[in-house]
Short mmCIF file of C-alpha atoms in Angstrom, two decimals:
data_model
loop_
_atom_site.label_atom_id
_atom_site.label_comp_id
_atom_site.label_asym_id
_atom_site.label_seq_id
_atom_site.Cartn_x
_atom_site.Cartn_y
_atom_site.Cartn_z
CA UNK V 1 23.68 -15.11 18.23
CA UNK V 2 21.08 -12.55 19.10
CA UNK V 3 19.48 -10.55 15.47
CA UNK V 4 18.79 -7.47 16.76
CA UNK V 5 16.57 -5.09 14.45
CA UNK V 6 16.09 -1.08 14.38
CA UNK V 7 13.28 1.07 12.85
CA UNK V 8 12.12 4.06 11.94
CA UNK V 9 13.93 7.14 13.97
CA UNK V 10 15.71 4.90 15.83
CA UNK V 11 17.59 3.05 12.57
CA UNK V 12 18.07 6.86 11.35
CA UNK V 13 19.75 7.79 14.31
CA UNK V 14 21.76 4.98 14.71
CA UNK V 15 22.50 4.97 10.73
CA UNK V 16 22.16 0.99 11.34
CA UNK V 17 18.97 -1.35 10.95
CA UNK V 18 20.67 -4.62 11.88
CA UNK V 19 23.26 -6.01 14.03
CA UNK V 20 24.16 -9.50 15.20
CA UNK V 21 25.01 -9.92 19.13
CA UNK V 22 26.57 -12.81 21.04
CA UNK V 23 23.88 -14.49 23.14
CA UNK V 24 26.49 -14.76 25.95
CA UNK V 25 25.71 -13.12 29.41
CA UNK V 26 22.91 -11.12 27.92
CA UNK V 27 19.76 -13.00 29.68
CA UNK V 28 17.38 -9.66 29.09
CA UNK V 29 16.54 -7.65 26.43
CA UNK V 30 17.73 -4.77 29.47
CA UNK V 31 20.91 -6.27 29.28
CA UNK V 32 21.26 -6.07 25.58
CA UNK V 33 19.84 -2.75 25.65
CA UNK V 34 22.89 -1.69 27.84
CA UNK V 35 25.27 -3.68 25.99
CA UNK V 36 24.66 -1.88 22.66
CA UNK V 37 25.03 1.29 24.52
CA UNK V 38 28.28 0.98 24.86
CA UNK V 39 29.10 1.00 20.99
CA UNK V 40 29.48 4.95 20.94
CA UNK V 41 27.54 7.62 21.98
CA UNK V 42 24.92 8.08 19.16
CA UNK V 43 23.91 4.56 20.65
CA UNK V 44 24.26 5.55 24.17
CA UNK V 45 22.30 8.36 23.52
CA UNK V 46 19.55 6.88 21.07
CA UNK V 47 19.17 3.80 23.77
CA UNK V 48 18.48 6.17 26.59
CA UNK V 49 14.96 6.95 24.78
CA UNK V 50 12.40 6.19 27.67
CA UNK V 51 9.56 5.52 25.34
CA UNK V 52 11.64 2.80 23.17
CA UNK V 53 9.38 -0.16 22.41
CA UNK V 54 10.49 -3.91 22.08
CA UNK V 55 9.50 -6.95 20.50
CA UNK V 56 11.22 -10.16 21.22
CA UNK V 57 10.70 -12.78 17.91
CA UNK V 58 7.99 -10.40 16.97
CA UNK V 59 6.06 -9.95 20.06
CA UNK V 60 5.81 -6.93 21.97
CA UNK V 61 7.66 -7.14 25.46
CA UNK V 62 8.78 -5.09 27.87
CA UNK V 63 12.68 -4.47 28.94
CA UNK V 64 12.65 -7.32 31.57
CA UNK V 65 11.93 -9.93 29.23
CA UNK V 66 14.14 -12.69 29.00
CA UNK V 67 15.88 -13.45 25.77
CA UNK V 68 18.60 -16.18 23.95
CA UNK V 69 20.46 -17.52 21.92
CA UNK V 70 18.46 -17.06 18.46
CA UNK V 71 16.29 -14.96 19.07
CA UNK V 72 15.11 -11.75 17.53
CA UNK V 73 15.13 -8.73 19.20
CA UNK V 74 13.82 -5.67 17.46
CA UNK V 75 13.76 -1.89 19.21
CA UNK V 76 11.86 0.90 17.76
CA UNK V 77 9.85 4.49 18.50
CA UNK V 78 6.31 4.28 19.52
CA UNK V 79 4.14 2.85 16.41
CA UNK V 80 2.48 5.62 14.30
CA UNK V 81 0.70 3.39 11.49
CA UNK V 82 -2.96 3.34 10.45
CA UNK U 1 -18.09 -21.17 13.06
CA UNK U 2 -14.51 -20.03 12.80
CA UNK U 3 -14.37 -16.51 11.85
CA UNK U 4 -12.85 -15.55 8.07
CA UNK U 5 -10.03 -13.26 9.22
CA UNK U 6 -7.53 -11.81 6.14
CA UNK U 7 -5.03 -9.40 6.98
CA UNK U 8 -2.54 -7.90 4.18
CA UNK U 9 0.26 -5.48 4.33
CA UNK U 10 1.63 -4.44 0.80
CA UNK U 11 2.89 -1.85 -0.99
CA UNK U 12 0.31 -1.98 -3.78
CA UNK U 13 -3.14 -0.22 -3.30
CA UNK U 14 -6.14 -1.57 -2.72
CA UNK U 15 -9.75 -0.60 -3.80
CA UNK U 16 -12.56 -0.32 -0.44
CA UNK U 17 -15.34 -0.78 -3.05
CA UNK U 18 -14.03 -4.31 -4.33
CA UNK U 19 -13.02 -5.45 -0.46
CA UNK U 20 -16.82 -4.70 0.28
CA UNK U 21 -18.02 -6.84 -2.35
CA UNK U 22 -15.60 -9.50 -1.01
CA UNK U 23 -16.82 -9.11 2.63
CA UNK U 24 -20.53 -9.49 0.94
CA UNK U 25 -20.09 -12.60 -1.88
CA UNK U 26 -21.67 -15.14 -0.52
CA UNK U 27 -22.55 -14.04 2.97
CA UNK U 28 -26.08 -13.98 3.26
CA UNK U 29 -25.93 -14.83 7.13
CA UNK U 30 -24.18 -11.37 8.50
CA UNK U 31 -26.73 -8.27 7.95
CA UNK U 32 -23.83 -5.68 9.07
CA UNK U 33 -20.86 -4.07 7.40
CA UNK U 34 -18.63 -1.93 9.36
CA UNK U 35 -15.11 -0.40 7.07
CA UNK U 36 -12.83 1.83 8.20
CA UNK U 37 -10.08 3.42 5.32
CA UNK U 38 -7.33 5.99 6.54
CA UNK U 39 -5.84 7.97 3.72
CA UNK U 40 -2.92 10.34 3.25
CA UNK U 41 -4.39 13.71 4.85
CA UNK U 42 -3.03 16.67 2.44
CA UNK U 43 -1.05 17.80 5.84
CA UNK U 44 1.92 20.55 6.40
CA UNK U 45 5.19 19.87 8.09
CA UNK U 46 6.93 22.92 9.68
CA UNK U 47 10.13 24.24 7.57
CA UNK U 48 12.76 23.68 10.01
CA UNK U 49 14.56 26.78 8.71
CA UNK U 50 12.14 29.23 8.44
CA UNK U 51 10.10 28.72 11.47
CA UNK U 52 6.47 27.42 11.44
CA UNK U 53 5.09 30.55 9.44
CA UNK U 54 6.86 28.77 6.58
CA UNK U 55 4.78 25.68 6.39
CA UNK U 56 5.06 23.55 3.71
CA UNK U 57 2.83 20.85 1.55
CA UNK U 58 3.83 17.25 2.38
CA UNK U 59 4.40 15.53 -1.17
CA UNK U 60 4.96 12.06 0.54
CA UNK U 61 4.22 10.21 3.10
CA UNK U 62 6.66 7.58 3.91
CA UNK U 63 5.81 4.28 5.66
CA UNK U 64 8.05 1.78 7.47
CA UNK U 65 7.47 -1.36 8.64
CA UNK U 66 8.30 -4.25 10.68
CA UNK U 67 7.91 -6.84 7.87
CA UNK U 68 6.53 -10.47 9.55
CA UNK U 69 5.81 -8.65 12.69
CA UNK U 70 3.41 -6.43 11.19
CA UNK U 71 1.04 -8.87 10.09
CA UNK U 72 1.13 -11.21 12.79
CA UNK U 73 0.34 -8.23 15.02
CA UNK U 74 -2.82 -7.52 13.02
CA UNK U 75 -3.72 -11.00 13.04
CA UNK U 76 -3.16 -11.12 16.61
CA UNK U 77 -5.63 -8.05 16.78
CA UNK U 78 -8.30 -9.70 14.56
CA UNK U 79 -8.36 -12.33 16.83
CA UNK U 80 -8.65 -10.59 19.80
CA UNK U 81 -11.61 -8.97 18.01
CA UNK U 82 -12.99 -12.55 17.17
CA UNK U 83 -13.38 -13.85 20.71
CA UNK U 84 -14.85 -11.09 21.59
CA UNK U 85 -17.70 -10.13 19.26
CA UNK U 86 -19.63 -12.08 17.31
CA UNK U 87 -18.35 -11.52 13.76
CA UNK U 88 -18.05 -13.51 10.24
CA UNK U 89 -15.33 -11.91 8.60
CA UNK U 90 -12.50 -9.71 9.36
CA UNK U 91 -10.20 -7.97 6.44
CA UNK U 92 -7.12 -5.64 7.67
CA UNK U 93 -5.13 -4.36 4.89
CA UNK U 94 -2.09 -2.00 5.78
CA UNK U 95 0.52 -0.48 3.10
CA UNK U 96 3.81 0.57 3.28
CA UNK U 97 6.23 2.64 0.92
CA UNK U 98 5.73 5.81 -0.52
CA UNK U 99 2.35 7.12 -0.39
CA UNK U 100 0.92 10.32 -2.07
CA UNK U 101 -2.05 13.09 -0.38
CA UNK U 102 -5.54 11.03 -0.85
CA UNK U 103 -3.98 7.50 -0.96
CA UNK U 104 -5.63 4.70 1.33
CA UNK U 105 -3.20 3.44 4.49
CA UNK U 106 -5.33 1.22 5.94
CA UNK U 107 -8.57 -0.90 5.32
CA UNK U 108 -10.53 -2.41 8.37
CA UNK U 109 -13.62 -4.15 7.21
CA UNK U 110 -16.05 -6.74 9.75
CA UNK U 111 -19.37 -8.39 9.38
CA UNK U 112 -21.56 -9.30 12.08
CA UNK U 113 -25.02 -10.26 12.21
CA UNK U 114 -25.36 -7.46 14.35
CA UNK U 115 -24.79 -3.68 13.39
CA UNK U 116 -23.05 -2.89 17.16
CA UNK U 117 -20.58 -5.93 17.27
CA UNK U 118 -19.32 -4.89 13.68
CA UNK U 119 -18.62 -1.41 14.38
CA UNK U 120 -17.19 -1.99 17.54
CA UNK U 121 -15.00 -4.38 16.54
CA UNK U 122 -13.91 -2.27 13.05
CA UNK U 123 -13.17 0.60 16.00
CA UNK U 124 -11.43 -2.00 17.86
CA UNK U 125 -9.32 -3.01 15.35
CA UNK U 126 -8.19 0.10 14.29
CA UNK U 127 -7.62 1.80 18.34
CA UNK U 128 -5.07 -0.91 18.39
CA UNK U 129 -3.75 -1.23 15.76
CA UNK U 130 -2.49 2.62 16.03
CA UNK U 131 -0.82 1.53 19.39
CA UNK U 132 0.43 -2.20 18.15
CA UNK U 133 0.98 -2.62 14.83
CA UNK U 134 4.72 -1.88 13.87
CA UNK U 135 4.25 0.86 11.56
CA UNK U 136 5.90 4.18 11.64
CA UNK U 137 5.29 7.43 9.49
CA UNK U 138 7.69 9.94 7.92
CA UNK U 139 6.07 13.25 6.22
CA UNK U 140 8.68 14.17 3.52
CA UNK U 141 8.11 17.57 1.93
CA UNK U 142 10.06 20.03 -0.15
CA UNK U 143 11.01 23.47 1.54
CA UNK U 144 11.35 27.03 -0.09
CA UNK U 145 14.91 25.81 -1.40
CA UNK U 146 13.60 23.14 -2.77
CA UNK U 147 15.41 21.09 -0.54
CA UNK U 148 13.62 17.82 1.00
CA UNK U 149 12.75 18.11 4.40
CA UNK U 150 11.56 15.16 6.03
CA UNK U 151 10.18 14.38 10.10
CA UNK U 152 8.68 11.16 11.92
CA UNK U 153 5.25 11.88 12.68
CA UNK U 154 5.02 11.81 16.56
CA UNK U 155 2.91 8.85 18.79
CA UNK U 156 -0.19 10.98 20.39
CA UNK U 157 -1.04 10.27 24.15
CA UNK U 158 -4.82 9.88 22.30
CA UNK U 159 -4.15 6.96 20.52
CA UNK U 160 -2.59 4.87 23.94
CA UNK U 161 -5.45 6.18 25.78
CA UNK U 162 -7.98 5.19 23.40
CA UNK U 163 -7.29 1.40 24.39
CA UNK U 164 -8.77 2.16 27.42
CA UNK U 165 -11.78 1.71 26.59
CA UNK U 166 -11.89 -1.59 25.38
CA UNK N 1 -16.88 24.89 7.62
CA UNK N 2 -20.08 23.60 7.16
CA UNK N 3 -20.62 19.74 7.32
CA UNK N 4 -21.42 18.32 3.66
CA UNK N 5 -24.68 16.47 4.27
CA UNK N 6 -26.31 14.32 1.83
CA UNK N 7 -29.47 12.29 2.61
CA UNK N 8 -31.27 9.67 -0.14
CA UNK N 9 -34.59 7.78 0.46
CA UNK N 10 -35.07 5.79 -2.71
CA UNK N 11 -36.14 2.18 -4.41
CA UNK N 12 -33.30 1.78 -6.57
CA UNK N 13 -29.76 -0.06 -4.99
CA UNK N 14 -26.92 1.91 -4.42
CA UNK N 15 -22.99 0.69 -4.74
CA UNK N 16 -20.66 1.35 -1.93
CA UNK N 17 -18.18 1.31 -3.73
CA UNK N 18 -19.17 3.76 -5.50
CA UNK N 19 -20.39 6.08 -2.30
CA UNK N 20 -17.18 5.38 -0.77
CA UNK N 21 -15.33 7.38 -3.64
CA UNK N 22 -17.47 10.21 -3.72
CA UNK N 23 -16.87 10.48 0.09
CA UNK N 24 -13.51 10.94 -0.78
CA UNK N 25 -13.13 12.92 -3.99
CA UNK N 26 -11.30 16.25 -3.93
CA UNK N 27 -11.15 15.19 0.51
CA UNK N 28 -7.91 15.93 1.67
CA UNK N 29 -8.57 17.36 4.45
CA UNK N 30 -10.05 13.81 5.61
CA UNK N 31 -7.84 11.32 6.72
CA UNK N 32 -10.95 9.03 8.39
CA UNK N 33 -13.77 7.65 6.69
CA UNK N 34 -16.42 5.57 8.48
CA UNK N 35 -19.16 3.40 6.82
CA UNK N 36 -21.65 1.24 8.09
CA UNK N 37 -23.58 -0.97 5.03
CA UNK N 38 -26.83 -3.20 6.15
CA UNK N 39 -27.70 -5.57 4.02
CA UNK N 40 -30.84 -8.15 4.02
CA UNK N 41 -30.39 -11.58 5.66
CA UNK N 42 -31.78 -14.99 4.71
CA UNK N 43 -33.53 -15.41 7.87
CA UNK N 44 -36.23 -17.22 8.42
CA UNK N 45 -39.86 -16.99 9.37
CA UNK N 46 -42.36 -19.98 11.71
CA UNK N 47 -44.74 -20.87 9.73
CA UNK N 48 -48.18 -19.84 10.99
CA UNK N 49 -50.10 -23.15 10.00
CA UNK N 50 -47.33 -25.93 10.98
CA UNK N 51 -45.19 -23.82 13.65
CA UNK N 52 -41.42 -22.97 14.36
CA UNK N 53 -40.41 -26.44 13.25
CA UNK N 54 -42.00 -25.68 9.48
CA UNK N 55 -39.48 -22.37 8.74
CA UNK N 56 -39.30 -20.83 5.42
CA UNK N 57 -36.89 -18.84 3.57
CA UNK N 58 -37.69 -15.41 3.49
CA UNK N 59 -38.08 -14.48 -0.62
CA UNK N 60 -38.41 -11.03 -0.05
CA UNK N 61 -37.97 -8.07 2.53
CA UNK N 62 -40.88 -5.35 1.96
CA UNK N 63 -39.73 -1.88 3.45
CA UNK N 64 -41.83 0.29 3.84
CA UNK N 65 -41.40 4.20 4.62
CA UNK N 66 -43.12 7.78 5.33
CA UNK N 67 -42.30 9.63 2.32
CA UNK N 68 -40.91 12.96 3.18
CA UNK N 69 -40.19 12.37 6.85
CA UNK N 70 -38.01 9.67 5.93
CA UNK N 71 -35.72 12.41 3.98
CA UNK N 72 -36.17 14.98 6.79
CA UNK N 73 -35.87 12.11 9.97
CA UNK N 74 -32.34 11.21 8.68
CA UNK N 75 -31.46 14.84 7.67
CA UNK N 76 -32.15 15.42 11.33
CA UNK N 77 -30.48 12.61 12.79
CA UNK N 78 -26.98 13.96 10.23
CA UNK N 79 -27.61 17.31 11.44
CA UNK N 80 -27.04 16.35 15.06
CA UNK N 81 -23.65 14.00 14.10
CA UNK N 82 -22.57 17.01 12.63
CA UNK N 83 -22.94 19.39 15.58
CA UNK N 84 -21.52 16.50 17.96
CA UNK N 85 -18.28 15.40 16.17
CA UNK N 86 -15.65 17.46 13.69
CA UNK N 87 -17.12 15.72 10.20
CA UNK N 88 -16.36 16.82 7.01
CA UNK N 89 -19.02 14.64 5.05
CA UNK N 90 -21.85 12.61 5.96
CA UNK N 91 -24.16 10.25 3.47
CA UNK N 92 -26.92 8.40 4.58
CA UNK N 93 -28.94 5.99 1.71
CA UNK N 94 -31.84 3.89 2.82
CA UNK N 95 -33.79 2.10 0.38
CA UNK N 96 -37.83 1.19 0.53
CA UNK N 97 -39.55 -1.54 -1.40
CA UNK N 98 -38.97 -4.91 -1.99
CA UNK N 99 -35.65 -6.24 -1.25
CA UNK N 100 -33.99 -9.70 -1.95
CA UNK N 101 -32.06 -11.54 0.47
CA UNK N 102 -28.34 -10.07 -0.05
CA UNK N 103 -29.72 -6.29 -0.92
CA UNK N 104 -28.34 -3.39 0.44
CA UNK N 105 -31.00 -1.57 2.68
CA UNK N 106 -29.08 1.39 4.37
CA UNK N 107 -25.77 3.09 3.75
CA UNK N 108 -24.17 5.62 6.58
CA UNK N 109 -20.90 7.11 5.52
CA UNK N 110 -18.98 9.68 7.77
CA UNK N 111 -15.85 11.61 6.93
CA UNK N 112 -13.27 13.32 9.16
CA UNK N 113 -9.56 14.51 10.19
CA UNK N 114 -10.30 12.19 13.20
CA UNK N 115 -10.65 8.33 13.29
CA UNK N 116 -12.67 8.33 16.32
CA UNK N 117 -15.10 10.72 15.55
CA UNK N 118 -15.73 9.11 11.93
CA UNK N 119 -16.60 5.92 13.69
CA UNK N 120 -18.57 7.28 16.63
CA UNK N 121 -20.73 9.87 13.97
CA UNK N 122 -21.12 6.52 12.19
CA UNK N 123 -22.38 4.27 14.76
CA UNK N 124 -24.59 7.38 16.46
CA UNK N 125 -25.99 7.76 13.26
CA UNK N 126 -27.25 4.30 12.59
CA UNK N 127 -28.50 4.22 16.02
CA UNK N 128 -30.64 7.03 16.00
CA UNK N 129 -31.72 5.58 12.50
CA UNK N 130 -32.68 2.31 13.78
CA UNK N 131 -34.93 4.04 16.70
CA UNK N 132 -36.50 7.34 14.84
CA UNK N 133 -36.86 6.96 11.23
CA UNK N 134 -39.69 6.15 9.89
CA UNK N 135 -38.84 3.05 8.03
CA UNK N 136 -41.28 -0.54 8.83
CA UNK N 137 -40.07 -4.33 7.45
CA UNK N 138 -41.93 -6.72 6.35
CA UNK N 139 -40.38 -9.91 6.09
CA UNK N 140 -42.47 -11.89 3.03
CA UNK N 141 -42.13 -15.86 2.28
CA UNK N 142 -43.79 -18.88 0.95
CA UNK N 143 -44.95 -22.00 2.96
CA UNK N 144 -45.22 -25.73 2.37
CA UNK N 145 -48.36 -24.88 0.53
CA UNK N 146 -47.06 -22.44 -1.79
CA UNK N 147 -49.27 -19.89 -0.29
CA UNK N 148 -47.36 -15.98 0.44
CA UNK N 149 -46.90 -15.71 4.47
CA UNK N 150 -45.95 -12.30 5.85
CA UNK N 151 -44.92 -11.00 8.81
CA UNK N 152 -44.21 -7.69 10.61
CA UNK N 153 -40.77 -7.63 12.25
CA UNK N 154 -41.02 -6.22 15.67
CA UNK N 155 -38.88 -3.66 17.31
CA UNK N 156 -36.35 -4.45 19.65
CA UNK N 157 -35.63 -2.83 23.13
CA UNK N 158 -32.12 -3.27 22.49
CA UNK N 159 -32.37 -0.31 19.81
CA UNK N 160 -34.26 1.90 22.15
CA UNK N 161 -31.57 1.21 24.38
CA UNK N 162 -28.75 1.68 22.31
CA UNK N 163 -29.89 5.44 22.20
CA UNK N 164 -29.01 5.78 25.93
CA UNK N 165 -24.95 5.92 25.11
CA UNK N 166 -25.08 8.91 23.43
CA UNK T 1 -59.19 19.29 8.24
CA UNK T 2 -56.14 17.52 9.87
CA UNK T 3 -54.92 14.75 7.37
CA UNK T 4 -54.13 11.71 9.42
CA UNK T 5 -51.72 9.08 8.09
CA UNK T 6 -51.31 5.09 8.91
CA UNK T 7 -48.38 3.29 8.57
CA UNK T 8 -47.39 -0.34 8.80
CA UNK T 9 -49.00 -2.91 10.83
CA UNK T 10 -51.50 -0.09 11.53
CA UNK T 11 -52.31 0.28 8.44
CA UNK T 12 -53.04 -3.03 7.78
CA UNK T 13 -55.03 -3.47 10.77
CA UNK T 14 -57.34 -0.51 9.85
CA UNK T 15 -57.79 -1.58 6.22
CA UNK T 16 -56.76 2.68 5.53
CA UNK T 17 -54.07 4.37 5.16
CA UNK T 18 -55.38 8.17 5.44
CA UNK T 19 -58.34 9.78 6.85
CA UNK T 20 -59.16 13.78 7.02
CA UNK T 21 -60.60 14.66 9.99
CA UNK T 22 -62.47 18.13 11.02
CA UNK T 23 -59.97 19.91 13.14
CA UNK T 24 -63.24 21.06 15.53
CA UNK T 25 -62.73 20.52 19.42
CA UNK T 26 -59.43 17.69 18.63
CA UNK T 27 -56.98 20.17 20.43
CA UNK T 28 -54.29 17.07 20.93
CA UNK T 29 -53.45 14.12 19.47
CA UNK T 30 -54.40 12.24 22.52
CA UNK T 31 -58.00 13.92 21.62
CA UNK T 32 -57.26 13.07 17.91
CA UNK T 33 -56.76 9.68 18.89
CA UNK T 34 -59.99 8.72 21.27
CA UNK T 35 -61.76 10.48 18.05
CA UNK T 36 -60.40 7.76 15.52
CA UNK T 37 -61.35 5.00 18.28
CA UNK T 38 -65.11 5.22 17.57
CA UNK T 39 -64.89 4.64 14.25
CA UNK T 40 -65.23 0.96 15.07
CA UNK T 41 -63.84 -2.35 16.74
CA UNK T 42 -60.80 -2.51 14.28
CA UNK T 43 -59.87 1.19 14.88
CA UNK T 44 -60.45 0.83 18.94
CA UNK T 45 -57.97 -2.29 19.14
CA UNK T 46 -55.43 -0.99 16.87
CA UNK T 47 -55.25 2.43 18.16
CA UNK T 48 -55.09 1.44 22.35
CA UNK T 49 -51.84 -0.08 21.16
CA UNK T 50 -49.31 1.50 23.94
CA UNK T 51 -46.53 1.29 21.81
CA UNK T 52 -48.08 3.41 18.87
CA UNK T 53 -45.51 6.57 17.75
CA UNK T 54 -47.08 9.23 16.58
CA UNK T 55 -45.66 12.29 14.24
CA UNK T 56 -46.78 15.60 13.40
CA UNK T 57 -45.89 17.59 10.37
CA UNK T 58 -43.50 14.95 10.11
CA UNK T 59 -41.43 15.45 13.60
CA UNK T 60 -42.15 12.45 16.41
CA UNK T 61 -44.21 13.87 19.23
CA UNK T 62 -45.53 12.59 22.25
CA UNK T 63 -49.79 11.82 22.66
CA UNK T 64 -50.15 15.46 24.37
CA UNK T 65 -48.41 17.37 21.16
CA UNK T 66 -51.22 20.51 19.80
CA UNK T 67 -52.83 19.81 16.82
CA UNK T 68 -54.78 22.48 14.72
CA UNK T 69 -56.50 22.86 11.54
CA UNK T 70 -54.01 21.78 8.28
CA UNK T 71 -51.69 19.67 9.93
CA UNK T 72 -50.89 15.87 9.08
CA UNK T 73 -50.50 13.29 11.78
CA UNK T 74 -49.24 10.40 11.33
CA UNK T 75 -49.63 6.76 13.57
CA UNK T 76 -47.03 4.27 13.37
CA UNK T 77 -46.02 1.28 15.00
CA UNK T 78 -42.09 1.14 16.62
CA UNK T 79 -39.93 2.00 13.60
CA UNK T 80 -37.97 -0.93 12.57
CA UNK T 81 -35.73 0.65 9.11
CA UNK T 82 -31.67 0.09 8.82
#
C-alpha cells in the first residue's frame, strides 16, 4: 500500500486528507497522480493544479519520482509558512 | 565543532527574549546574534460578497502543517545553513493552529563568531523556509453578516525567487 | 508614515528581550522583525613580554566613544535604512565602558511588513555601524606577572569592504 | 578658537585629549593638521598616521574639509564599535 496525504486547499477541495492506494502498477508519483484522478471530478479537477507540490516519505520531489510499496506520498499547494 | 541546531514546531508560543538568552548561556566563543520573528500582521481579507470595498479584519490566522515533514525540512535547512557558514547555534521554531493579530509564527535565531555569517544564514533560513517548509496559511475573518469567511493565503513569485540568491 | 527611530549611546546593559517587545508593542502593521545582538568574546590577547605562545584571557573590553557624534553617527546611519527599505521601527543601542566577556555591546533592531527588508535594514545598519561610528575597543587583560596588558583592536578591511554591497 | 578632539590610540599617543587652537590662517584640516605636527615628536608621528579619520562638528570629512573659527575637530583612528 501507498499512504497518500493531502493539505491545505488541496484536502479542502478534495474534502479528504488521507487515502490508502495499492502499490500495484503505480511506479511514479505521475502515475498515482493520474490514478487518483480518476476517483471523480473534484479529483480530476483538483489534480490538474500545475503548481501541486510533492513529497515522497517527506522529501520534496518532483512528479517523475519513483515510488512503492510503503511509501508515503503527500500532495499539497505551494508552502505559505513563516 | 558540530553546530547546536534545535528546530521546534508547536502549537504553544514561544518567548524571542528567553530563546536569546538560550542562544547566549554559555557561549562566550560566538560574538554575533542574528533572530528573525514573523508575527500575525493585523491584515484584511476581501468580503467575497461585497466586493473588495468591504474589507474585513482577519480575527485568525490559521496554520496547517505537514506534521514530521515539517521539522525534518527545517532541520534539513539548518543544515544546509551549517555547511555553509560558520555558525555555533541554530534555533528554528515554527507554530501551527490558531493564531491571533501580533502572535509570533516563526523564530530563526544563529550565532556566529562573525556578524555577516549570522545574518546571512538567519536570512537564509528563513528565504527557504517560505519556499520548503510544509506550512500553509488560512486568514479566517468574520464578514458584515457575521458570517466566517475564510481564504488560503496565496504563494508569491517573491518568495521562490528569493532563493536565488543563495 | 514616518519611520520610528530610536538611537541609545549609554554605559548601562540593555535586555533584548526586553527591546524585542517594545519593537513590537501596539505593531500590527509589522509582520518582520530583524535583530542583530553583539556581544563580547573571550578572546585572547599575545602577551607582549613572552609572545603569542603566552595568551591571556581578556578580563575586560574598554569601549570607548565620541559623545554626541556617537548619538548623531547612528541616527544618521537609521536615517538612511529608513529612506532605503519600507521600516516601520528601527532601534539601535551601543554601549561604552567597560565590558565583561559575555556583555552585550550593540543592539540593531528593524521592523517591517517585509521579511527581506527587516533583515537587509538590519545587516546595512550594522555595517555602516561597524565602519562610521565613532566607537574604539580596547581589549584589557592580565599577564603571567599579574601586571594589566592592553591593547588597541585594529580595524579590519573586511568592514570597509562590507560597505561596498550596499 | 577651533576645539580639537583626540580619540583612542591617538589619544594615548599624544598624552591629550583636547587642544584649542587659534582659528588664524588654518583654513583646512589638512592645514589644521601640519599645525598640530610641530608641537613635537609625539604629535608628528601620531598625526602622519595615513589611516587617521577625521570629523568636523561631528560629521566624518575628508583632510581638505573648511574649518573656521568655533568649530570642533576631531582625530581618530579607524573606528572599531559593534
Amino acid at each position: 500500500m501507498i499512504k497518500v496525504l493531502f493539505f491545505a486547499s488541496l484536502r479542502e477541495q478534495l474534502g479528504c486528507d488521507a487515502v490508502d492506494v495499492a502499490a500495484d502498477q503505480l511506479g511514479s508519483v505521475a502515475e498515482l497522480r493520474s490514478s487518483l484522478a480518476t476517483k471523480g471530478e473534484a479529483w480530476h479537477v483538483a489534480l490538474s493544479n500545475e503548481q501541486l507540490q510533492v513529497a515522497v516519505n517527506q522529501e520534496l520531489c518532483d512528479m517523475q519520482a519513483a515510488i512503492s510499496d510503503g511509501d508515503e506520498v503527500a500532495f499539497f499547494p505551494p508552502v505559505t509558512g513563516g | 565543532m558540530a553546530v547546536d541546531i534545535s528546530i521546534s514546531v508547536q502549537a504553544e508560543g514561544f518567548d524571542p527574549g528567553a530563546e536569546y538568552n538560550r542562544l547566549r548561556s554559555d557561549n562566550y566563543s560566538d560574538g554575533a546574534t542574528a533572530m528573525f520573528v514573523g508575527n500575525v500582521r493585523d491584515f484584511y481579507v476581501a468580503d467575497s460578497e461585497e466586493g473588495a470595498a468591504q474589507k474585513k479584519s482577519v480575527s485568525v490566522l490559521e496554520l496547517e502543517h505537514y506534521p514530521g515533514m515539517a521539522e525534518s525540512a527545517l532541520a534539513g535547512i539548518a543544515r544546509e545553513a551549517a555547511e555553509r557558514w560558520p555558525l555555533g547555534r541554530i534555533r528554528v521554531i515554527h507554530r501551527f493552529g490558531p493564531l491571533a493579530a501580533g502572535d509570533e509564527i516563526v523564530f530563526v535565531g544563529t550565532t556566529s563568531a562573525h556578524r555577516q555569517a549570522s545574518l546571512d544564514a538567519c536570512a537564509f533560513i528563513m528565504d527557504f523556509l517560505k519556499s520548503r517548509a510544509p506550512f500553509w496559511k488560512k486568514e479566517v475573518g468574520v464578514g458584515d453578516d457575521g458570517k466566517t469567511q475564510s481564504s488560503w493565503v496565496e504563494a508569491r513569485s517573491s518568495d521562490e525567487s528569493a532563493l536565488k540568491k543563495w
